[in-house]
Coordinates of C-alpha atoms and ligand atoms in Angstrom, one line a residue:
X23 CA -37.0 -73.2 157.6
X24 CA -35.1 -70.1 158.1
X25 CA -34.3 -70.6 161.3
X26 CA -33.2 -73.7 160.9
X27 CA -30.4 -73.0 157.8
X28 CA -29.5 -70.2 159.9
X29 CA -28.7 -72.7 162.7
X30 CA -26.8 -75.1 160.6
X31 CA -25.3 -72.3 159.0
X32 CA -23.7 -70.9 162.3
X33 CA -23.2 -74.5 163.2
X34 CA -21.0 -75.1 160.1
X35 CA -18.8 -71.9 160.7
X36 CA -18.6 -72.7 164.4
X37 CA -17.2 -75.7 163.7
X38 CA -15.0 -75.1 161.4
X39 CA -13.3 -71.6 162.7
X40 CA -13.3 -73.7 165.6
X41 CA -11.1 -76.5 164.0
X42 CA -9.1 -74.2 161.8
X43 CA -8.1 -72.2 164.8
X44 CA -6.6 -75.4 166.7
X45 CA -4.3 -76.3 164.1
X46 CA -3.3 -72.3 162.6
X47 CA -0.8 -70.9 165.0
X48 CA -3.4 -67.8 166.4
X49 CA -0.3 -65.3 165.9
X50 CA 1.3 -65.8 162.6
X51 CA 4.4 -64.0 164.4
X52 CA 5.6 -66.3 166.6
X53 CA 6.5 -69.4 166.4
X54 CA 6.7 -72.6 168.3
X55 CA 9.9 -74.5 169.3
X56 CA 10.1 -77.8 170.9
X57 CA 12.4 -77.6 174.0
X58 CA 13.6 -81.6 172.7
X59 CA 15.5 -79.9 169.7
X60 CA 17.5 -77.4 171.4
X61 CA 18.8 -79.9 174.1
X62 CA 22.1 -82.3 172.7
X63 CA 20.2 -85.9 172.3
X64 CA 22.2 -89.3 172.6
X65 CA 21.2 -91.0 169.6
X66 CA 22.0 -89.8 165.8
X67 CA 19.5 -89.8 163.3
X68 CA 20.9 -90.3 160.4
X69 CA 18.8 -90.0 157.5
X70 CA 19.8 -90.8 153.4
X71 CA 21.5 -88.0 152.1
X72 CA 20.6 -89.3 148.3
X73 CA 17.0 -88.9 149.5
X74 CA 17.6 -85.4 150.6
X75 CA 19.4 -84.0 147.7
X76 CA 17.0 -85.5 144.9
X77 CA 15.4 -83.2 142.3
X78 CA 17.5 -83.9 139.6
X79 CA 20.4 -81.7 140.7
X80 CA 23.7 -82.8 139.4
X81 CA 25.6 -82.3 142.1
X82 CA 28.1 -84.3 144.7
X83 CA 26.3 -83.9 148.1
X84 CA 28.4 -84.6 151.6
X85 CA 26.8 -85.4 154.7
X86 CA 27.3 -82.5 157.3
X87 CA 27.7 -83.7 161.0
X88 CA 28.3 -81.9 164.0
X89 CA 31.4 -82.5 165.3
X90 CA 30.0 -83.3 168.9
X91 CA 26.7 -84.5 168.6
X92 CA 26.1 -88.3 168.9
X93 CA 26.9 -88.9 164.7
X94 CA 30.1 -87.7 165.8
X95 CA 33.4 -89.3 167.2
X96 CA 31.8 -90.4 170.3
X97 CA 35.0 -90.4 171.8
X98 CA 35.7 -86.7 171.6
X99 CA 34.5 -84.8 174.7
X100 CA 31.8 -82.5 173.8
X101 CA 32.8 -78.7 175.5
X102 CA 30.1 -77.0 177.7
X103 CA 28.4 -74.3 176.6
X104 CA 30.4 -71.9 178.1
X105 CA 33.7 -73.6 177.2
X106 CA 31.9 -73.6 173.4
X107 CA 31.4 -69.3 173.6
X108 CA 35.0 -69.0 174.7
X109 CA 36.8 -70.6 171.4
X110 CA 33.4 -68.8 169.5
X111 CA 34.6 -65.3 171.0
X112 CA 38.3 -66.0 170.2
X113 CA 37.2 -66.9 166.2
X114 CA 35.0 -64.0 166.0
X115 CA 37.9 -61.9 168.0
X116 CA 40.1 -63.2 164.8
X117 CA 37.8 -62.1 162.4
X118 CA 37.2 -58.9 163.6
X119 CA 40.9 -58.3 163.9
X120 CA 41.2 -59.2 159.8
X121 CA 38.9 -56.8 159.2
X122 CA 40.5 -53.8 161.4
X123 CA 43.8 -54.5 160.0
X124 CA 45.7 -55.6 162.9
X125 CA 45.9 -58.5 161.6
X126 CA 50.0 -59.3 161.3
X127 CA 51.4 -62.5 159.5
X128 CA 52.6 -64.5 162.1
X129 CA 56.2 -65.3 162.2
X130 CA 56.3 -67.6 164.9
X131 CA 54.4 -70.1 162.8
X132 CA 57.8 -70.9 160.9
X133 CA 58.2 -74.8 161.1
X134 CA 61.3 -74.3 162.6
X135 CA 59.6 -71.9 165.8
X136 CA 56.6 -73.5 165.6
X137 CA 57.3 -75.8 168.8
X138 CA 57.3 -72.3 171.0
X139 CA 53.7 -72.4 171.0
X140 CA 51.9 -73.9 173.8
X141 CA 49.2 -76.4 173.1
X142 CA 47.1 -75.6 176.4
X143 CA 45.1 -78.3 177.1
X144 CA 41.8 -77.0 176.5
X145 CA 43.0 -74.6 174.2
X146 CA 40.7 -73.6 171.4
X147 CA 39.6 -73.1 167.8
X148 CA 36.6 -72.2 166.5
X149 CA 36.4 -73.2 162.6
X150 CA 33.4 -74.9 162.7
X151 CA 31.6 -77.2 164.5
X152 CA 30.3 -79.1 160.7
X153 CA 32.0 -82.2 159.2
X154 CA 32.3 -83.8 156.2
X155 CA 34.0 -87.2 154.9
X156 CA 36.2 -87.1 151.7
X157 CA 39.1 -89.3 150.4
X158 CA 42.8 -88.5 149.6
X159 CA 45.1 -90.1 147.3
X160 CA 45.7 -93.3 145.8
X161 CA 44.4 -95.7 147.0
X162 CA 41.5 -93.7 148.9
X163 CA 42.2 -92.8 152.6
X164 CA 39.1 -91.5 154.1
X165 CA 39.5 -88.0 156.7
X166 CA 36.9 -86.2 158.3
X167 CA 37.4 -82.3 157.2
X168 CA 35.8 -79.7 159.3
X169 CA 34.2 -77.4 156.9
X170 CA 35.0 -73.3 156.8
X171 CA 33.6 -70.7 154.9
X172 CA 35.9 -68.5 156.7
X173 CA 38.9 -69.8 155.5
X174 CA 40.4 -71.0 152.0
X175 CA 43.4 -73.2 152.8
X176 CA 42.0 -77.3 152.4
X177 CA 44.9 -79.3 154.5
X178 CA 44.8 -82.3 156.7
X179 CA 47.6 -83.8 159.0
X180 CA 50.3 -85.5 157.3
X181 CA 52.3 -88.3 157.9
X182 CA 55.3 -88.5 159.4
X183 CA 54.0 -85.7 161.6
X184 CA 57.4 -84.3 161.3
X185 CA 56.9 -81.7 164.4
X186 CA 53.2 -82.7 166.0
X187 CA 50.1 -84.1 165.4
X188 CA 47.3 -83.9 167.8
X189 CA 45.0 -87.1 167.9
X190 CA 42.6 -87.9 164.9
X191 CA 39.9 -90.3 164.2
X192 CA 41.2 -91.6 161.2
X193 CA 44.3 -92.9 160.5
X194 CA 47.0 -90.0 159.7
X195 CA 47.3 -89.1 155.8
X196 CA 50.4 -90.5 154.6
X197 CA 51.9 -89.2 151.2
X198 CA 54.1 -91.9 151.0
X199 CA 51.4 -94.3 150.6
X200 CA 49.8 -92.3 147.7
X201 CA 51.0 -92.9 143.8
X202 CA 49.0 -89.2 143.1
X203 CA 51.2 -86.8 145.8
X204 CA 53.7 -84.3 145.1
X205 CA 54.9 -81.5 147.1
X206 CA 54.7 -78.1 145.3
X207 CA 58.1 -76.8 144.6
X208 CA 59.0 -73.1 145.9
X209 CA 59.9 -71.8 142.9
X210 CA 56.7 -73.2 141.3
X211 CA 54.2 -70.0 141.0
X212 CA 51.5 -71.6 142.8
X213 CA 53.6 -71.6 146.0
X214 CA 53.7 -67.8 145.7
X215 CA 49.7 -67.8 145.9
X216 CA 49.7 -69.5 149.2
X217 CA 49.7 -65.6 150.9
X218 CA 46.6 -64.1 149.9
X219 CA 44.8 -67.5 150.6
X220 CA 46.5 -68.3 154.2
X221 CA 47.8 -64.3 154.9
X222 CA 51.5 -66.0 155.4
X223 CA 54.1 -65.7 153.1
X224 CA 55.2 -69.2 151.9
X225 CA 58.1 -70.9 153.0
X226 CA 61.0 -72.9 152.0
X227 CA 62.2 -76.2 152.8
X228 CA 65.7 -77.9 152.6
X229 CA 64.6 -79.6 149.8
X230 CA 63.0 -76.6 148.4
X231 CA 59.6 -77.7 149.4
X232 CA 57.0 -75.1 149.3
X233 CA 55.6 -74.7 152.8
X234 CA 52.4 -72.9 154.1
X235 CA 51.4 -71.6 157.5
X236 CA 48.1 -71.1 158.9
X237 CA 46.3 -69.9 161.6
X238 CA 43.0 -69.4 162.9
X239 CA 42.9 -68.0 166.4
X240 CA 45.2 -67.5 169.6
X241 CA 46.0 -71.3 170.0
X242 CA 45.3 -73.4 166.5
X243 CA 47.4 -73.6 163.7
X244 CA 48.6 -75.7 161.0
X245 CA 52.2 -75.9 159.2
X246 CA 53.2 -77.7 156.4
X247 CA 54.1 -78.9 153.1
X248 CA 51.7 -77.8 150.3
X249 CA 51.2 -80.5 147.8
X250 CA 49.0 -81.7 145.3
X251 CA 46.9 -85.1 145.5
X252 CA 43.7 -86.9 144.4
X253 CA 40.7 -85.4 146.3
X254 CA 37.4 -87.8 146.3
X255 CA 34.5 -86.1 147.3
X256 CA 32.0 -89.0 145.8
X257 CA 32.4 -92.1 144.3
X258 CA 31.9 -90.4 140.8
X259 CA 33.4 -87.1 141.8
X260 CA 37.3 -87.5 141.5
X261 CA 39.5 -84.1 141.3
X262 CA 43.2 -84.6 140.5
X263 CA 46.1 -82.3 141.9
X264 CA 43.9 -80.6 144.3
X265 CA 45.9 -78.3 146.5
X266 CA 46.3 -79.3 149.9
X267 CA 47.8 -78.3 152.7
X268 CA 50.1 -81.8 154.4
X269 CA 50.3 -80.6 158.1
X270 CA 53.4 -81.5 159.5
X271 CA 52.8 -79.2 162.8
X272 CA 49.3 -78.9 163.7
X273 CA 47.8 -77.9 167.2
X274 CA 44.9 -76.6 168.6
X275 CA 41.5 -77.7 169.1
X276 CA 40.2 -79.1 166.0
X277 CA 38.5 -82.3 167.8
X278 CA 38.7 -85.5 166.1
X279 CA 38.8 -83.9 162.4
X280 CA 41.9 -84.8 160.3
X281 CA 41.8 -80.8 158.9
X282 CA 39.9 -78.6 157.2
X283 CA 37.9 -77.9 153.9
X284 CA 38.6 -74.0 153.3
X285 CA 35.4 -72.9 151.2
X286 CA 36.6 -69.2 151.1
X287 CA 36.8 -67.0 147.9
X288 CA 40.6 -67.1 147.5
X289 CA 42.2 -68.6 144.5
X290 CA 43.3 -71.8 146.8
X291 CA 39.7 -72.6 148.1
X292 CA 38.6 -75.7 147.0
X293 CA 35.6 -73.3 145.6
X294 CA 38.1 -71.9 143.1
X295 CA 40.2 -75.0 142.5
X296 CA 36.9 -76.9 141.3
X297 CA 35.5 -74.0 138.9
X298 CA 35.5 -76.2 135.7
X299 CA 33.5 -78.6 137.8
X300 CA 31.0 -77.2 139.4
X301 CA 30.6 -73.6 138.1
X302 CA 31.3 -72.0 141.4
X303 CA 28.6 -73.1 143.5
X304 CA 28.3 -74.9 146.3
X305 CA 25.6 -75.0 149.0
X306 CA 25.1 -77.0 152.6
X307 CA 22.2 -77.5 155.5
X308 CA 23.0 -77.4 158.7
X309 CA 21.2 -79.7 160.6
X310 CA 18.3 -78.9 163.6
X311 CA 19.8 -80.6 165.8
X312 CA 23.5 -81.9 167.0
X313 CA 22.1 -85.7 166.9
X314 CA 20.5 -85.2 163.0
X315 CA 22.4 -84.9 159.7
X316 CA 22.5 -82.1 156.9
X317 CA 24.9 -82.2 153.4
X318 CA 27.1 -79.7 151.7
X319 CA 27.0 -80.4 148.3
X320 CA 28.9 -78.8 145.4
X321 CA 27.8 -77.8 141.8
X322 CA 24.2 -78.0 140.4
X323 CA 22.0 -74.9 140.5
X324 CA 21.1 -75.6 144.3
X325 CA 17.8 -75.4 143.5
X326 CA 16.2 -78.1 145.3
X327 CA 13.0 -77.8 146.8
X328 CA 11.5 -74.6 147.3
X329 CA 12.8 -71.4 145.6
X330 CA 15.9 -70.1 147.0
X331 CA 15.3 -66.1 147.7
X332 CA 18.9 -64.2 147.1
X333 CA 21.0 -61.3 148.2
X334 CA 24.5 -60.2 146.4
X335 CA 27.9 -61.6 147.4
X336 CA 29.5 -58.1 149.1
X337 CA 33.2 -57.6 149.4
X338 CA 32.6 -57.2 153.6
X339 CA 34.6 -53.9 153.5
X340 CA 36.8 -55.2 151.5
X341 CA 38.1 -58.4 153.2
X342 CA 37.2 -60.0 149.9
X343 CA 38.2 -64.2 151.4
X344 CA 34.9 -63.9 153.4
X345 CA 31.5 -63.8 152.5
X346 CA 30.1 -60.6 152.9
X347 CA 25.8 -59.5 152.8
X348 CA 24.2 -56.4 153.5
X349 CA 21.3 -56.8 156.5
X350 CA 19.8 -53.9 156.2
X351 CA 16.9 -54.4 159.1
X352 CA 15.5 -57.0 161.2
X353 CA 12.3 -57.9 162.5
X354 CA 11.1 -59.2 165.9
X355 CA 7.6 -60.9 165.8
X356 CA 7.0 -59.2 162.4
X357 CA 7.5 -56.0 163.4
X358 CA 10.8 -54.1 162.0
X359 CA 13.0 -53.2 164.9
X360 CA 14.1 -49.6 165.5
X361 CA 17.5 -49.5 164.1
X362 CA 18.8 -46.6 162.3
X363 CA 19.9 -47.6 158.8
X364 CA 23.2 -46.8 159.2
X365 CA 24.1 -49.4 162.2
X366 CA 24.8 -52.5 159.2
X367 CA 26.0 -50.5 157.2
X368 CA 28.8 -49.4 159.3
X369 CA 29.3 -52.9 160.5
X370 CA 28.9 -54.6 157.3
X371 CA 28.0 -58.1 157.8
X372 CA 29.3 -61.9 156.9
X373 CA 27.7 -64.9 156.6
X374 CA 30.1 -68.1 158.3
X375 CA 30.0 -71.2 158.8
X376 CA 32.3 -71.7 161.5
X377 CA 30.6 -69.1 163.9
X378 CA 28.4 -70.2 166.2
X379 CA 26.3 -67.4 167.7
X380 CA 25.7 -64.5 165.1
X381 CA 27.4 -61.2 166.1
X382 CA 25.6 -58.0 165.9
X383 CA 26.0 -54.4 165.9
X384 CA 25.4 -53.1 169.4
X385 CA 22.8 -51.1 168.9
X386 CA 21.1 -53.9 166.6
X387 CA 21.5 -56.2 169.6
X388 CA 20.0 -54.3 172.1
X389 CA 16.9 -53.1 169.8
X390 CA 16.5 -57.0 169.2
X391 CA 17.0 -58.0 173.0
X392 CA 14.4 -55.6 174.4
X393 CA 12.0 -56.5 171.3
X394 CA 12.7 -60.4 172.0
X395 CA 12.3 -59.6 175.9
X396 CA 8.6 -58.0 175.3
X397 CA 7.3 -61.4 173.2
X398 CA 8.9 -63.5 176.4
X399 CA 7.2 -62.1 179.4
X400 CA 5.3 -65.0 180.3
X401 CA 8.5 -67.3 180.8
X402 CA 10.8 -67.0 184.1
X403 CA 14.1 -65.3 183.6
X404 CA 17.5 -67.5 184.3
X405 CA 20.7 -66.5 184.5
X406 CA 23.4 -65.2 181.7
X407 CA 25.2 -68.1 179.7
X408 CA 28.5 -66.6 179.1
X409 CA 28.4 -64.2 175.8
X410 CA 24.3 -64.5 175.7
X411 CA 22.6 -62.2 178.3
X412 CA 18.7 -63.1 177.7
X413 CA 18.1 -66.7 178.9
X414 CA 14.9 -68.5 180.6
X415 CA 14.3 -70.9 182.7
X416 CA 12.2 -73.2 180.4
X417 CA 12.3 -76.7 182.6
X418 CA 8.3 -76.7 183.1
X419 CA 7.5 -76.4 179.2
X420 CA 7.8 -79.1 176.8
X421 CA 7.3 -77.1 174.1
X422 CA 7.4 -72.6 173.7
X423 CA 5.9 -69.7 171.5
X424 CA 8.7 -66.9 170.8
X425 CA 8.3 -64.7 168.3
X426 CA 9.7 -64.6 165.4
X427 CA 13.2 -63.5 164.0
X428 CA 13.7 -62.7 160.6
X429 CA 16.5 -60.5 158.2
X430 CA 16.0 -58.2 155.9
X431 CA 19.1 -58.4 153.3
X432 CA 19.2 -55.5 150.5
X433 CA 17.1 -56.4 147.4
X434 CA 14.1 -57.1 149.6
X435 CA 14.9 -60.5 150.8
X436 CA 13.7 -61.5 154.0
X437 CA 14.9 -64.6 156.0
X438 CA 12.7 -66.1 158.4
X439 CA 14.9 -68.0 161.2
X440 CA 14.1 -71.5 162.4
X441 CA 13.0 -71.4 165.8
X442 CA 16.6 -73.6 166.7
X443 CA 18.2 -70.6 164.9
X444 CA 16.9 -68.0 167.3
X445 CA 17.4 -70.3 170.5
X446 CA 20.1 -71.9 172.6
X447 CA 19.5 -74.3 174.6
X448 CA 22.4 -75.2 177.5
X449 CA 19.6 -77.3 179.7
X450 CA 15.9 -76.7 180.1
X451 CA 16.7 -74.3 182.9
X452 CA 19.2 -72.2 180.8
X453 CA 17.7 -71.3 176.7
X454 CA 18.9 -68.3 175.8
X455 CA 18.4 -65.8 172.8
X456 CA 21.0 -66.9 170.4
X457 CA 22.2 -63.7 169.6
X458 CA 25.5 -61.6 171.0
X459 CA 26.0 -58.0 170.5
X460 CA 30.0 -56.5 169.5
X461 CA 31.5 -54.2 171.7
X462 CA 32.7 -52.1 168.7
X463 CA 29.7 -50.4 166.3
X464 CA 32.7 -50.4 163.7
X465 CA 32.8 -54.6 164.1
X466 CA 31.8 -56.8 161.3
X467 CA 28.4 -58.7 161.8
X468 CA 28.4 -62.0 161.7
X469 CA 25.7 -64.6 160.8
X470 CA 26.9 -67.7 162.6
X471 CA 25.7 -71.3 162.5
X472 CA 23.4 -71.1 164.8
X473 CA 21.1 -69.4 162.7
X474 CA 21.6 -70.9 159.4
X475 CA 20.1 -73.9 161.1
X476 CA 17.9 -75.9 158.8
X477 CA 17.8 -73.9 156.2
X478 CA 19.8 -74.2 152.0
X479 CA 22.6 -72.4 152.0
X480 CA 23.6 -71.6 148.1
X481 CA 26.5 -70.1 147.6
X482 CA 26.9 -68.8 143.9
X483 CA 30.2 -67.4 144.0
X484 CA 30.5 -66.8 140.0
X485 CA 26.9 -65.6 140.2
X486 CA 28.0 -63.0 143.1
X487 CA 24.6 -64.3 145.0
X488 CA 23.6 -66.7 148.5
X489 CA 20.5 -67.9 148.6
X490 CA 18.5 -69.0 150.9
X491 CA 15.6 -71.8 151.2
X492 CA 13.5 -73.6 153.7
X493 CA 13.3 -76.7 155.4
X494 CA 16.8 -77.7 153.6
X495 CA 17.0 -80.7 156.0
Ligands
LIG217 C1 58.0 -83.6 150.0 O1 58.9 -82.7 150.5 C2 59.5 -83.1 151.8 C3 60.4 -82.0 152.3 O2 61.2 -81.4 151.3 C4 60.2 -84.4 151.6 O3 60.6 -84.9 152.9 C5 59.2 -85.4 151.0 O4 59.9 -86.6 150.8 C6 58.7 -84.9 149.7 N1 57.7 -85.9 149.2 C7 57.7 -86.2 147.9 C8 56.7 -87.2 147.5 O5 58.4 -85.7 147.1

């Protein structure tokens, strides 16, 4: 008999170690990634955004496309890869020269000047590769806004286009049209709090017309009249005299998007603007991949799903606009990397939305590389992609295990990455780590889209907190 139990015995565990070990992932540090969802796709999957954003949050929810994939304008030419890096390298370029203080207000951006600046063809930007639809004025006029956590100003082109408009999807905003415009005056105070949000002084038209001036890199810029007009984000979610920027000189590479949405900190964000309404908060998911659909929603406790896990709102060494964290480590297949603690907190580190490839401290970059490089051994090497130096030839695999990427953020949080947010994939014989190093150890960090990939975003900016959740969308 005891033989026999014994038998069944070792026949029951057999079986089911056996079973459980073919479904558990056998190292709990690495993960897998299917090659399908790094590689741009040709169809769009767009799923219900109501059936996302359920849970009884109150809250107006968005749908978030990117700006090239397939739910995109189709008829806007998607940039390589390498083309993609350049315009990311000239944002973060811009950043980084906020934060050094080199940063000069740009004359040449005066209406009147404005036509000195070239419009190469090709010629770049780099807020953001995520759109969302909203309506302006009376009646509605739908625009698709790129949106920017690294900016603050909300403006879209503006009929008549009284120096340049470069081509749209939609029809071009026309004030005229609208019974709910009107241009800010230049005495008016608000026009005076166009500086801190746009780092321009105002200006002043014929007519006394308050006019603002922004830009976000070498070649993209938009100038205009700021005004005030009816802002739908949903049926039910109506703001009146929003502040807007009506672009009567706009250039650079902003695709097919009428404008932008400036989800900054300044008093001119639409973050600020819509405090009554929705307390400060407002959250997004970025989809995993260019041909599937996330939201940005505002209000509600962006609670969601799962639990959200938070770290403070920092002032970034004091370039208060942007979103500042404090990494204090990462970990490479669940193993801390070695990284004295002083590299982040040197850098200091943001958290953007219109960054593509997060930006690390040299020293962070190179721990992580040669960490990332020892979990990869068994894939072929391929060549460099342009800013990213640690790429593999992955054309015989349909699927890969990589380890795993994760942040540690002061206050013990720590962030697992999707396995889209640690890779890049240009083709199956070019996926690359999606990480670049700064040349400076005194240059912000940046976490860029890339890596915010699937997951809630929450951004309590009365609460001083982001937190993050899983599986967003
Ligand atoms: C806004 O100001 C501009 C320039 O001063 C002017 O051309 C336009 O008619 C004004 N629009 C309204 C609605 O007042």
């Amino acid at each position: 008999m005891a033989p026999l139990s014994s038998m069944l015995l070792f026949a029951f565990c057999f079986f089911f170690f056996h079973s459980s070990a073919g479904k558990v992932s056998p190292d709990a540090h690495r993960l897998t990634v299917e090659l399908a969802d790094l590689l741009p796709s040709a169809a769009c999957n767009r799923r219900s955004v109501q059936a996302q954003i359920s849970g009884g949050r109150t809250q107006s929810s968005l749908e978030v496309i990117h700006r090239h994939g397939p739910c995109g304008d189709g008829n806007s030419k998607a940039p390589t890869a390498a083309e993609l890096f350049v315009q990311d390298q000239a944002r973060v370029d811009f950043i980084h020269s906020k934060f050094s203080g080199d940063f000069k207000s740009i004359d040449r951006l005066r209406p009147s000047k404005a036509t000195k600046i070239p419009a190469k063809s090709g010629a770049t930007i780099g807020s953001g590769n995520y759109i969302v639809n909203v309506a302006l004025g009376t009646p509605k006029k739908y625009l698709s806004l790129i949106f920017d956590t690294g900016s603050d100003l909300t403006w879209t082109q503006c009929a008549p286009c009284a120096r340049y408009c470069y081509s749209q999807k939609d029809p071009v905003f026309a004030p005229s049209q609208s019974t709910t415009y009107s241009n800010i005056t230049c005495s008016s105070p608000i026009c005076s709090q166009l500086e801190s949000g746009t780092g321009n002084q105002p200006g002043c038209s014929a007519a006394k017309s308050c006019i603002y001036g922004i830009q976000y890199g070498d070649q993209s810029f938009s100038v205009g009249y700021f005004a005030k007009e009816t802002l739908t984000l949903t049926p039910t979610d109506v703001i009146s005299n929003f502040l807007f920027g009506c672009g009567q000189n706009n250039r650079g590479l902003f695709g097919s998007a009428a404008g932008l949405i400036g989800l900054g900190q300044d008093k001119i964000s639409i973050v600020k603007q819509t405090a009554q309404k929705y307390g400060q908060i407002f959250s997004y998911c970025l989809p995993k991949t260019s041909s599937s659909t996330g939201y940005l929603a505002f209000g509600g406790s962006g609670g969601g799903g799962g639990a959200l896990k938070y770290t403070p709102i920092t002032k970034a060494h004091g370039v208060a606009n942007f979103y500042g964290v404090d990494i204090v480590g990462m970990k490479v297949g669940g193993i801390q990397i070695p990284i004295s603690a002083s590299v982040f907190s040197t850098s200091g580190a943001i958290i953007d939305s219109g960054t593509v490839i997060t930006r690390l401290p040299p020293d962070a970059y190179s721990a992580l590389k040669s960490a990332f490089q020892k979990g990869m051994t068994k894939y072929p090497k391929a060549p460099e992609l342009s800013i990213l130096d640690t790429c593999y030839d992955l054309s015989k695999y349909t699927s890969v295990e990589i380890p795993k990427v994760d942040f540690l953020f002061k206050g013990g949080t720590v962030l697992e990455l999707d396995g889209t947010g640690i890779l890049y994939g240009a083709s199956t014989t070019q996926v690359c780590l999606a990480f670049a190093g700064n040349l400076d150890p005194s240059s912000v960090a940046i976490i860029g889209n890339v890596q915010q990939k699937t997951m809630q975003v929450v951004y309590d900016v009365g609460g001083g907190k982001i937190g993050f959740g899983y599986n967003g969308c």
